[in-house]
Amino acid sequence: MFTPATPLTVPESPFLLAAGITPGAPLLAWCQFDKQHWQAELHQRWQLPLPAALEKAVIKRKSEHLASRWLAREVMAQFGVADFMLLNATDRSPCWPAGVQASLSHSHDMAVITATREPLCVGVDVEQVMAARTAQETAEMLMNAQERALLQQLALPFAMGATLLFSLKESVYKALWPQLHQPMEFLQAELIHLDLTTHTARLRLTEDFSAHFNQQTLLQARFSQSEQRVVTLVTHPLVLQ
């Protein structure tokens, strides 16, 4: 999913390790960071102030905030929005510029953002691969019998398959939240197709959320995977009000 990607120039600091951006509709950008090199002064140096609510947060949380806000500014510059500062709504969802559909995720040492001006719902998610025991313990709430059978047909370790499924459903939730503003359970979306060769997938809603998002709704997805992590991207035509 990250290839071909154009490298982004990162500020001189051991905190940000690398970054890249893949153009398209939607655009996809990522950065890797090292929380061990987070420093409070970086927020001032990069003009990305740390919110008061995070002053007493753990270093991991502060690192994720700094990296994701830096990446959001770089991404919005691609859309002609200079010096963008990503803030959150009262429901904690990101507030993007008018006319831009976007989604953000971070996990461990990576932040990922997808964005577009096209009429698309977009959702992105990055996850570290679950431990085998965690995958088994979460399987019942994460997948139905058909999904388990589908994953078992693929040449994937169960933990990798479970992580990929978890991430796909997180991306579905993020893609639909701006339209529905409703929480979703994992079993309210079902994986019906996954191709390891083309790195594409398709999901279907299993409940009626609205007239436009019902049990007939199919959502398209792309993904990338490595031994350590998976990244998923879900898109669906935007319902114009």
Coordinates of N, CA and C in Angstrom, one line a residue:
M1 N 0.8 -1.2 0.0 CA 0.0 0.0 0.0 C 0.9 1.3 0.0
F2 N 2.1 1.1 0.5 CA 3.0 2.3 0.6 C 3.9 2.4 -0.6
T3 N 3.7 1.6 -1.6 CA 4.6 1.6 -2.8 C 3.7 1.8 -4.1
P4 N 4.2 2.8 -4.9 CA 5.3 3.7 -4.7 C 4.9 4.8 -3.8
A5 N 5.8 5.2 -3.0 CA 5.6 6.4 -2.1 C 6.7 7.4 -2.3
T6 N 6.3 8.7 -2.2 CA 7.3 9.7 -2.2 C 7.7 10.1 -0.8
P7 N 9.0 10.1 -0.5 CA 9.5 10.4 0.8 C 9.1 11.8 1.2
L8 N 8.7 12.0 2.4 CA 8.5 13.3 3.0 C 9.8 13.7 3.8
T9 N 10.1 15.0 3.7 CA 11.3 15.5 4.5 C 10.9 15.7 5.9
V10 N 11.6 14.9 6.8 CA 11.2 15.0 8.2 C 12.2 16.0 8.9
P11 N 11.7 16.7 9.9 CA 12.6 17.6 10.7 C 13.8 16.9 11.3
E12 N 14.9 17.6 11.4 CA 16.1 17.0 12.0 C 15.9 16.7 13.5
S13 N 15.7 15.5 13.8 CA 15.4 15.0 15.1 C 15.4 13.5 15.1
P14 N 15.9 12.8 16.1 CA 15.9 11.4 16.1 C 14.5 10.8 16.4
F15 N 13.5 11.7 16.7 CA 12.2 11.3 17.0 C 11.5 10.8 15.7
L16 N 11.4 11.6 14.7 CA 10.8 11.2 13.4 C 11.9 10.4 12.6
L17 N 11.6 9.2 12.2 CA 12.5 8.4 11.5 C 12.4 8.4 10.0
A18 N 11.2 8.4 9.6 CA 10.9 8.4 8.1 C 9.4 8.7 7.9
A19 N 9.1 9.1 6.7 CA 7.7 9.4 6.3 C 7.6 9.4 4.8
G20 N 6.4 9.1 4.4 CA 6.2 9.0 2.9 C 4.7 9.3 2.6
I21 N 4.5 9.5 1.3 CA 3.1 9.8 0.9 C 2.9 9.2 -0.4
T22 N 1.7 8.5 -0.6 CA 1.3 7.9 -1.8 C 0.1 8.7 -2.4
P23 N 0.3 9.4 -3.5 CA -0.8 10.2 -4.1 C -2.0 9.3 -4.5
G24 N -3.1 9.9 -4.7 CA -4.3 9.2 -5.2 C -5.5 9.7 -4.5
A25 N -6.6 9.0 -4.9 CA -7.9 9.3 -4.3 C -8.5 8.1 -3.6
P26 N -8.2 7.9 -2.4 CA -7.6 8.8 -1.5 C -6.0 8.7 -1.4
L27 N -5.5 9.8 -1.0 CA -4.0 9.9 -0.7 C -3.8 9.1 0.6
L28 N -2.6 8.5 0.7 CA -2.2 7.8 1.9 C -0.8 8.2 2.4
A29 N -0.7 8.6 3.6 CA 0.6 9.1 4.1 C 0.9 8.4 5.4
W30 N 2.2 8.3 5.8 CA 2.6 7.6 7.0 C 3.9 8.2 7.5
C31 N 4.1 8.0 8.8 CA 5.4 8.3 9.4 C 5.7 7.3 10.5
Q32 N 7.0 7.1 10.7 CA 7.5 6.3 11.7 C 8.2 7.1 12.8
F33 N 8.1 6.8 14.0 CA 8.7 7.7 15.1 C 9.2 6.8 16.2
D34 N 10.1 7.3 17.0 CA 10.7 6.6 18.1 C 10.3 7.4 19.4
K35 N 9.4 6.8 20.2 CA 9.0 7.5 21.4 C 10.1 7.7 22.4
Q36 N 11.2 6.9 22.3 CA 12.3 7.1 23.2 C 12.9 8.5 23.0
H37 N 12.7 9.1 21.9 CA 13.3 10.4 21.6 C 12.3 11.5 21.6
W38 N 11.1 11.3 22.1 CA 10.2 12.4 22.3 C 10.7 13.4 23.3
Q39 N 10.6 14.6 23.0 CA 11.0 15.7 24.0 C 9.9 16.8 23.9
A40 N 9.6 17.3 25.1 CA 8.6 18.4 25.1 C 8.9 19.5 24.2
E41 N 10.2 19.9 24.1 CA 10.5 21.1 23.3 C 10.2 20.9 21.8
L42 N 10.1 19.7 21.4 CA 9.7 19.5 20.0 C 8.4 20.1 19.6
H43 N 7.5 20.1 20.6 CA 6.1 20.6 20.3 C 6.2 22.1 20.0
Q44 N 7.1 22.8 20.7 CA 7.3 24.2 20.5 C 8.1 24.5 19.2
R45 N 9.1 23.7 19.0 CA 10.0 23.8 17.9 C 9.2 23.7 16.6
W46 N 8.3 22.7 16.6 CA 7.5 22.4 15.3 C 6.2 23.1 15.3
Q47 N 6.0 24.0 16.3 CA 4.7 24.7 16.4 C 3.5 23.8 16.4
L48 N 3.6 22.8 17.2 CA 2.5 21.8 17.4 C 2.3 21.6 18.9
P49 N 1.7 22.6 19.6 CA 1.6 22.6 21.0 C 0.9 21.4 21.6
L50 N 1.4 20.9 22.7 CA 0.7 19.8 23.4 C -0.5 20.3 24.2
P51 N -1.7 19.7 24.0 CA -2.8 20.2 24.7 C -2.7 20.0 26.2
A52 N -3.3 20.9 26.9 CA -3.2 20.8 28.4 C -3.7 19.4 28.9
A53 N -4.6 18.9 28.3 CA -5.2 17.6 28.7 C -4.2 16.4 28.6
L54 N -3.1 16.7 27.8 CA -2.1 15.6 27.7 C -0.8 15.9 28.5
E55 N -0.8 17.0 29.2 CA 0.4 17.3 30.0 C 0.9 16.2 30.9
K56 N 0.0 15.5 31.5 CA 0.3 14.4 32.4 C 0.2 13.0 31.8
A57 N 0.0 13.0 30.4 CA -0.1 11.7 29.7 C 1.2 11.0 29.7
V58 N 1.2 9.7 29.4 CA 2.4 8.9 29.3 C 3.1 9.3 28.0
I59 N 4.4 9.0 27.9 CA 5.2 9.4 26.8 C 4.7 8.8 25.5
K60 N 4.2 7.6 25.6 CA 3.6 6.9 24.4 C 2.5 7.8 23.8
R61 N 1.6 8.3 24.6 CA 0.5 9.1 24.1 C 1.0 10.4 23.6
K62 N 1.9 11.1 24.2 CA 2.5 12.3 23.8 C 3.2 12.1 22.4
S63 N 3.9 11.0 22.3 CA 4.6 10.7 21.0 C 3.6 10.6 19.9
E64 N 2.5 9.8 20.1 CA 1.5 9.6 19.1 C 0.9 10.9 18.7
H65 N 0.6 11.8 19.6 CA 0.0 13.1 19.3 C 0.9 13.9 18.5
L66 N 2.2 14.0 18.8 CA 3.1 14.8 18.1 C 3.3 14.3 16.7
A67 N 3.5 13.0 16.5 CA 3.7 12.4 15.2 C 2.5 12.6 14.3
S68 N 1.3 12.3 14.8 CA 0.1 12.4 14.0 C -0.2 13.8 13.6
R69 N 0.1 14.8 14.5 CA -0.2 16.2 14.2 C 0.8 16.7 13.2
W70 N 2.0 16.3 13.3 CA 3.0 16.6 12.2 C 2.6 16.1 10.9
L71 N 2.2 14.8 10.9 CA 1.8 14.2 9.6 C 0.5 14.8 9.0
A72 N -0.4 15.2 9.9 CA -1.6 15.8 9.4 C -1.3 17.2 8.8
R73 N -0.4 17.9 9.3 CA 0.0 19.2 8.7 C 0.6 19.0 7.4
E74 N 1.5 18.0 7.3 CA 2.1 17.7 6.0 C 1.1 17.3 4.9
V75 N 0.1 16.5 5.3 CA -0.9 16.0 4.4 C -1.8 17.1 4.0
M76 N -2.3 18.0 4.9 CA -3.2 19.0 4.5 C -2.5 20.1 3.6
A77 N -1.1 20.2 3.7 CA -0.4 21.1 2.8 C -0.5 20.6 1.4
Q78 N -0.7 19.3 1.2 CA -0.9 18.7 -0.1 C -2.3 19.2 -0.7
F79 N -3.2 19.6 0.1 CA -4.5 20.1 -0.3 C -4.6 21.6 -0.2
G80 N -3.4 22.3 -0.1 CA -3.4 23.7 -0.1 C -3.8 24.4 1.2
V81 N -3.8 23.6 2.3 CA -4.1 24.1 3.6 C -2.8 24.3 4.4
A82 N -2.3 25.5 4.5 CA -1.0 25.7 5.2 C -1.2 25.8 6.7
D83 N -0.1 25.3 7.4 CA 0.0 25.4 8.8 C -1.3 24.8 9.5
F84 N -1.7 23.7 9.0 CA -2.9 23.1 9.6 C -2.7 22.5 11.0
M85 N -3.6 22.7 11.9 CA -3.5 22.2 13.2 C -4.7 21.3 13.5
L86 N -4.5 20.0 13.6 CA -5.5 19.1 13.8 C -6.1 19.1 15.2
L87 N -7.4 19.4 15.3 CA -8.0 19.4 16.6 C -9.1 18.3 16.6
N88 N -9.7 18.1 17.8 CA -10.7 17.1 18.0 C -12.0 17.7 18.3
A89 N -13.1 17.1 17.8 CA -14.5 17.4 18.2 C -14.8 16.9 19.6
T90 N -15.9 17.3 20.1 CA -16.3 16.8 21.5 C -16.4 15.3 21.6
D91 N -16.7 14.6 20.4 CA -16.7 13.2 20.4 C -15.4 12.5 20.2
R92 N -14.3 13.4 20.2 CA -12.9 13.0 20.0 C -12.5 12.7 18.6
S93 N -13.5 12.8 17.6 CA -13.1 12.6 16.2 C -12.4 13.8 15.7
P94 N -11.4 13.5 14.7 CA -10.6 14.6 14.2 C -11.5 15.6 13.4
C95 N -11.1 16.9 13.5 CA -11.8 17.9 12.7 C -10.9 18.3 11.5
W96 N -11.3 17.9 10.3 CA -10.6 18.1 9.1 C -11.1 19.4 8.4
P97 N -10.3 20.0 7.5 CA -10.8 21.2 6.8 C -12.1 20.8 6.0
A98 N -12.9 21.9 5.8 CA -14.1 21.7 5.0 C -13.8 21.2 3.6
G99 N -14.5 20.2 3.1 CA -14.3 19.6 1.8 C -13.3 18.5 1.8
V100 N -12.7 18.2 2.9 CA -11.7 17.1 2.9 C -12.2 16.0 3.8
Q101 N -12.2 14.8 3.2 CA -12.6 13.6 4.0 C -11.2 12.9 4.3
A102 N -11.1 12.6 5.6 CA -9.8 12.1 6.0 C -10.0 11.1 7.2
S103 N -8.9 10.4 7.5 CA -9.0 9.5 8.7 C -7.5 9.3 9.2
L104 N -7.4 9.1 10.5 CA -6.1 9.0 11.1 C -6.0 7.7 12.0
S105 N -4.9 7.1 12.1 CA -4.6 6.0 13.0 C -3.2 6.0 13.4
H106 N -2.9 5.5 14.6 CA -1.5 5.3 15.0 C -1.4 4.1 15.9
S107 N -0.3 3.5 15.9 CA -0.1 2.3 16.7 C 1.4 2.1 16.9
H108 N 1.9 2.0 18.1 CA 3.3 1.8 18.5 C 4.1 2.9 17.8
D109 N 4.8 2.6 16.7 CA 5.8 3.6 16.2 C 5.4 4.1 14.8
M110 N 4.1 4.0 14.5 CA 3.6 4.5 13.2 C 2.3 5.2 13.3
A111 N 2.2 6.3 12.5 CA 1.0 7.1 12.3 C 0.7 7.0 10.8
V112 N -0.6 6.9 10.5 CA -1.1 6.8 9.1 C -2.3 7.7 8.9
I113 N -2.3 8.4 7.8 CA -3.5 9.3 7.4 C -3.9 9.0 6.0
T114 N -5.2 8.9 5.7 CA -5.7 9.0 4.4 C -6.6 10.2 4.2
A115 N -6.6 10.8 3.0 CA -7.3 12.0 2.8 C -7.7 12.1 1.4
T116 N -8.8 12.8 1.1 CA -9.3 13.0 -0.3 C -10.3 14.2 -0.3
R117 N -10.4 14.8 -1.5 CA -11.4 15.8 -1.7 C -12.6 15.1 -2.5
E118 N -12.3 13.9 -2.9 CA -13.4 13.2 -3.7 C -14.5 12.8 -2.7
P119 N -15.7 12.6 -3.3 CA -16.9 12.3 -2.5 C -16.8 10.8 -2.0
L120 N -15.9 10.6 -1.0 CA -15.7 9.2 -0.5 C -15.7 9.2 1.0
C121 N -16.3 8.2 1.6 CA -16.1 7.9 3.0 C -14.7 7.2 3.1
V122 N -13.9 7.6 4.0 CA -12.6 6.9 4.1 C -12.3 6.6 5.5
G123 N -11.7 5.4 5.7 CA -11.3 5.0 7.1 C -9.9 4.3 7.0
V124 N -9.0 4.6 7.9 CA -7.7 3.9 7.8 C -7.4 3.4 9.2
D125 N -6.6 2.3 9.3 CA -6.3 1.8 10.6 C -4.9 1.1 10.5
V126 N -4.1 1.2 11.5 CA -2.8 0.5 11.6 C -2.8 -0.2 13.0
E127 N -2.4 -1.5 12.9 CA -2.4 -2.3 14.1 C -1.1 -3.2 14.2
Q128 N -0.6 -3.4 15.4 CA 0.4 -4.4 15.6 C -0.2 -5.8 15.6
V129 N 0.5 -6.7 15.0 CA -0.1 -8.1 14.9 C -0.3 -8.6 16.4
M130 N -1.5 -9.2 16.6 CA -1.8 -9.7 17.9 C -1.0 -10.9 18.3
A131 N -0.8 -11.1 19.5 CA -0.2 -12.3 20.0 C -1.3 -13.5 19.8
A132 N -0.8 -14.7 19.6 CA -1.6 -15.8 19.3 C -2.7 -16.0 20.3
R133 N -2.4 -15.8 21.6 CA -3.4 -16.0 22.6 C -4.5 -14.9 22.6
T134 N -4.0 -13.7 22.3 CA -5.0 -12.6 22.2 C -6.0 -12.9 21.0
A135 N -5.5 -13.3 19.9 CA -6.3 -13.6 18.8 C -7.4 -14.7 19.1
Q136 N -7.0 -15.7 19.8 CA -7.9 -16.7 20.2 C -9.0 -16.2 21.2
E137 N -8.5 -15.3 22.1 CA -9.4 -14.8 23.1 C -10.4 -13.8 22.6
T138 N -10.1 -13.1 21.5 CA -11.0 -12.1 20.9 C -11.8 -12.6 19.7
A139 N -11.5 -13.9 19.3 CA -12.1 -14.4 18.1 C -13.7 -14.4 18.1
E140 N -14.2 -14.7 19.2 CA -15.7 -14.8 19.3 C -16.4 -13.5 19.1
M141 N -15.8 -12.4 19.7 CA -16.5 -11.1 19.5 C -16.1 -10.5 18.2
L142 N -15.1 -11.0 17.5 CA -14.5 -10.3 16.3 C -15.1 -10.9 15.1
M143 N -15.3 -12.2 15.0 CA -15.7 -12.9 13.8 C -16.8 -13.9 13.9
N144 N -17.6 -14.0 12.9 CA -18.6 -15.0 12.8 C -18.1 -16.3 12.2
A145 N -18.9 -17.3 12.1 CA -18.5 -18.6 11.6 C -18.0 -18.5 10.1
Q146 N -18.7 -17.7 9.3 CA -18.3 -17.6 7.9 C -16.9 -16.9 7.8
E147 N -16.7 -15.9 8.6 CA -15.4 -15.2 8.6 C -14.3 -16.1 9.0
R148 N -14.5 -16.9 10.1 CA -13.5 -17.8 10.6 C -13.2 -18.8 9.4
A149 N -14.2 -19.3 8.8 CA -13.9 -20.3 7.7 C -13.2 -19.6 6.5
L150 N -13.5 -18.4 6.2 CA -12.8 -17.7 5.2 C -11.3 -17.5 5.5
L151 N -11.0 -17.1 6.7 CA -9.7 -16.9 7.1 C -8.9 -18.2 7.2
Q152 N -9.6 -19.3 7.6 CA -8.9 -20.6 7.6 C -8.5 -21.1 6.3
Q153 N -9.2 -20.6 5.2 CA -8.9 -21.1 3.9 C -7.6 -20.4 3.3
L154 N -7.2 -19.3 4.0 CA -6.0 -18.5 3.5 C -4.7 -19.0 4.2
A155 N -3.6 -18.8 3.5 CA -2.3 -19.2 4.1 C -1.8 -18.1 5.0
L156 N -2.6 -17.9 6.1 CA -2.2 -16.9 7.1 C -2.2 -17.5 8.5
P157 N -1.3 -17.2 9.3 CA -1.4 -17.6 10.7 C -2.7 -17.0 11.3
F158 N -3.3 -17.7 12.2 CA -4.6 -17.2 12.8 C -4.4 -15.8 13.4
A159 N -3.3 -15.5 14.1 CA -3.2 -14.2 14.7 C -3.1 -13.1 13.6
M160 N -2.4 -13.4 12.5 CA -2.4 -12.4 11.4 C -3.7 -12.2 10.8
G161 N -4.5 -13.2 10.6 CA -5.8 -13.1 10.0 C -6.7 -12.4 11.0
A162 N -6.7 -12.6 12.2 CA -7.5 -12.0 13.2 C -7.2 -10.5 13.3
T163 N -5.9 -10.2 13.3 CA -5.5 -8.8 13.3 C -5.9 -8.0 12.1
L164 N -5.8 -8.7 10.9 CA -6.3 -8.0 9.7 C -7.8 -7.8 9.7
L165 N -8.5 -8.7 10.2 CA -10.0 -8.6 10.3 C -10.3 -7.5 11.3
F166 N -9.7 -7.5 12.4 CA -9.9 -6.4 13.4 C -9.6 -5.0 12.8
S167 N -8.5 -4.9 12.1 CA -8.2 -3.6 11.5 C -9.2 -3.2 10.4
L168 N -9.6 -4.2 9.6 CA -10.6 -3.9 8.5 C -11.9 -3.3 9.2
K169 N -12.3 -3.9 10.2 CA -13.5 -3.5 10.9 C -13.4 -2.1 11.6
E170 N -12.2 -1.9 12.1 CA -11.9 -0.5 12.7 C -12.0 0.5 11.5
S171 N -11.4 0.2 10.4 CA -11.5 1.1 9.3 C -12.9 1.4 8.8
V172 N -13.7 0.3 8.8 CA -15.1 0.5 8.5 C -15.8 1.5 9.4
Y173 N -15.6 1.3 10.7 CA -16.1 2.2 11.7 C -15.7 3.6 11.5
K174 N -14.4 3.8 11.2 CA -13.9 5.2 11.0 C -14.5 5.8 9.7
A175 N -14.6 5.0 8.7 CA -15.2 5.5 7.4 C -16.6 6.0 7.6
L176 N -17.4 5.2 8.4 CA -18.8 5.5 8.5 C -19.2 6.5 9.6
W177 N -18.3 6.7 10.6 CA -18.6 7.5 11.7 C -19.1 9.0 11.3
P178 N -18.4 9.6 10.4 CA -18.8 11.0 10.0 C -20.2 11.0 9.4
Q179 N -20.7 9.9 8.8 CA -22.0 9.8 8.3 C -23.1 9.4 9.3
L180 N -22.7 8.5 10.1 CA -23.7 7.8 11.0 C -23.7 8.4 12.5
H181 N -22.5 8.7 12.9 CA -22.3 9.1 14.3 C -22.9 8.0 15.3
Q182 N -22.7 6.8 14.9 CA -23.2 5.7 15.7 C -22.0 4.7 16.0
P183 N -22.0 4.2 17.2 CA -21.0 3.1 17.5 C -21.3 1.9 16.8
M184 N -20.3 1.1 16.5 CA -20.5 -0.2 15.8 C -19.9 -1.3 16.5
E185 N -20.6 -2.5 16.5 CA -20.0 -3.7 17.1 C -19.2 -4.4 15.9
F186 N -18.3 -5.3 16.3 CA -17.5 -5.9 15.3 C -18.3 -6.8 14.3
L187 N -19.4 -7.4 14.9 CA -20.2 -8.3 14.0 C -21.2 -7.6 13.2
Q188 N -21.2 -6.3 13.3 CA -22.1 -5.5 12.4 C -21.6 -5.2 11.0
A189 N -20.4 -5.7 10.8 CA -19.8 -5.7 9.4 C -19.1 -7.1 9.3
E190 N -19.2 -7.6 8.0 CA -18.8 -9.0 7.8 C -17.8 -9.0 6.6
L191 N -16.7 -9.6 6.8 CA -15.7 -9.8 5.7 C -16.2 -10.9 4.8
I192 N -16.4 -10.6 3.5 CA -16.9 -11.6 2.5 C -15.9 -11.9 1.5
H193 N -14.8 -11.2 1.3 CA -13.8 -11.5 0.3 C -12.5 -10.9 0.8
L194 N -11.4 -11.7 0.6 CA -10.1 -11.2 0.9 C -9.1 -11.8 -0.1
D195 N -8.3 -11.0 -0.8 CA -7.4 -11.5 -1.7 C -5.9 -11.2 -1.3
L196 N -5.1 -12.1 -1.0 CA -3.8 -11.9 -0.5 C -2.8 -11.5 -1.7
T197 N -3.2 -11.8 -2.9 CA -2.4 -11.4 -4.1 C -2.6 -9.9 -4.4
T198 N -3.8 -9.5 -4.5 CA -4.1 -8.1 -4.8 C -4.2 -7.2 -3.6
H199 N -4.1 -7.8 -2.4 CA -4.2 -7.0 -1.2 C -5.5 -6.2 -1.2
T200 N -6.6 -6.8 -1.5 CA -7.9 -6.2 -1.5 C -8.9 -7.0 -0.7
A201 N -9.9 -6.4 -0.2 CA -11.0 -7.0 0.6 C -12.3 -6.4 0.3
R202 N -13.3 -7.1 0.7 CA -14.7 -6.5 0.6 C -15.5 -6.9 1.9
L203 N -16.2 -5.9 2.4 CA -17.0 -6.2 3.6 C -18.4 -5.8 3.3
R204 N -19.3 -6.3 4.1 CA -20.8 -6.0 4.0 C -21.3 -5.7 5.4
L205 N -22.2 -4.7 5.5 CA -22.8 -4.4 6.7 C -23.9 -5.5 7.0
T206 N -24.0 -5.9 8.3 CA -25.0 -7.0 8.6 C -26.2 -6.4 9.3
E207 N -26.3 -5.1 9.5 CA -27.4 -4.5 10.1 C -27.8 -3.2 9.3
D208 N -29.0 -2.7 9.5 CA -29.4 -1.5 8.8 C -29.2 -0.3 9.8
F209 N -28.3 0.5 9.4 CA -28.0 1.7 10.2 C -28.8 2.9 9.7
S210 N -29.0 3.0 8.4 CA -29.8 4.1 7.8 C -30.2 3.7 6.5
A211 N -31.0 4.6 5.8 CA -31.4 4.2 4.5 C -30.3 4.0 3.5
H212 N -29.2 4.7 3.7 CA -28.0 4.6 2.8 C -27.0 3.6 3.2
F213 N -27.0 3.2 4.5 CA -26.1 2.2 5.0 C -26.9 1.1 5.7
N214 N -27.1 0.0 4.9 CA -27.9 -1.1 5.3 C -27.3 -2.4 4.9
Q215 N -28.0 -3.5 5.1 CA -27.4 -4.8 4.8 C -27.1 -5.1 3.4
Q216 N -27.4 -4.1 2.5 CA -27.0 -4.3 1.1 C -25.7 -3.5 0.8
T217 N -25.2 -2.8 1.8 CA -24.0 -1.9 1.6 C -22.7 -2.8 1.6
L218 N -22.0 -2.6 0.5 CA -20.7 -3.2 0.4 C -19.6 -2.2 0.5
L219 N -18.5 -2.5 1.2 CA -17.4 -1.6 1.4 C -16.1 -2.2 0.8
Q220 N -15.4 -1.4 0.1 CA -14.2 -1.9 -0.6 C -13.0 -1.5 0.4
A221 N -12.0 -2.4 0.3 CA -10.8 -2.2 1.2 C -9.5 -2.6 0.5
R222 N -8.5 -2.0 0.9 CA -7.1 -2.4 0.6 C -6.3 -2.6 1.9
F223 N -5.3 -3.3 1.8 CA -4.5 -3.6 3.0 C -3.0 -3.9 2.7
S224 N -2.2 -3.7 3.6 CA -0.8 -4.1 3.6 C -0.5 -4.9 4.9
Q225 N 0.5 -5.8 4.8 CA 0.8 -6.5 6.0 C 2.3 -6.8 6.0
S226 N 2.8 -6.9 7.2 CA 4.2 -7.4 7.4 C 4.2 -8.3 8.7
E227 N 5.3 -8.8 9.1 CA 5.3 -9.6 10.3 C 4.9 -8.9 11.5
Q228 N 5.1 -7.5 11.6 CA 4.8 -6.8 12.8 C 3.5 -6.1 12.7
R229 N 3.0 -5.7 11.6 CA 1.8 -4.8 11.6 C 1.0 -5.0 10.3
V230 N -0.3 -4.5 10.4 CA -1.2 -4.4 9.2 C -1.7 -3.0 9.1
V231 N -2.0 -2.6 7.9 CA -2.6 -1.3 7.6 C -3.8 -1.6 6.7
T232 N -4.9 -1.0 7.0 CA -6.1 -1.2 6.2 C -6.7 0.1 5.8
L233 N -7.3 0.2 4.7 CA -8.0 1.4 4.1 C -9.3 1.0 3.5
V234 N -10.4 1.6 4.0 CA -11.7 1.3 3.6 C -12.3 2.5 2.9
T235 N -13.0 2.4 1.8 CA -13.6 3.5 1.1 C -15.0 3.1 0.7
H236 N -15.9 4.1 0.6 CA -17.2 3.9 0.1 C -17.7 5.3 -0.4
P237 N -18.5 5.3 -1.5 CA -19.1 6.6 -2.0 C -19.8 7.3 -0.9
L238 N -19.5 8.6 -0.9 CA -20.0 9.5 0.2 C -21.5 9.8 -0.1
V239 N -22.3 9.7 0.9 CA -23.7 10.1 0.7 C -23.9 11.6 0.9
L240 N -24.2 12.3 -0.2 CA -24.3 13.7 -0.1 C -25.7 14.1 0.4
Q241 N -25.7 14.9 1.4 CA -26.9 15.3 2.1 C -27.6 16.5 1.3

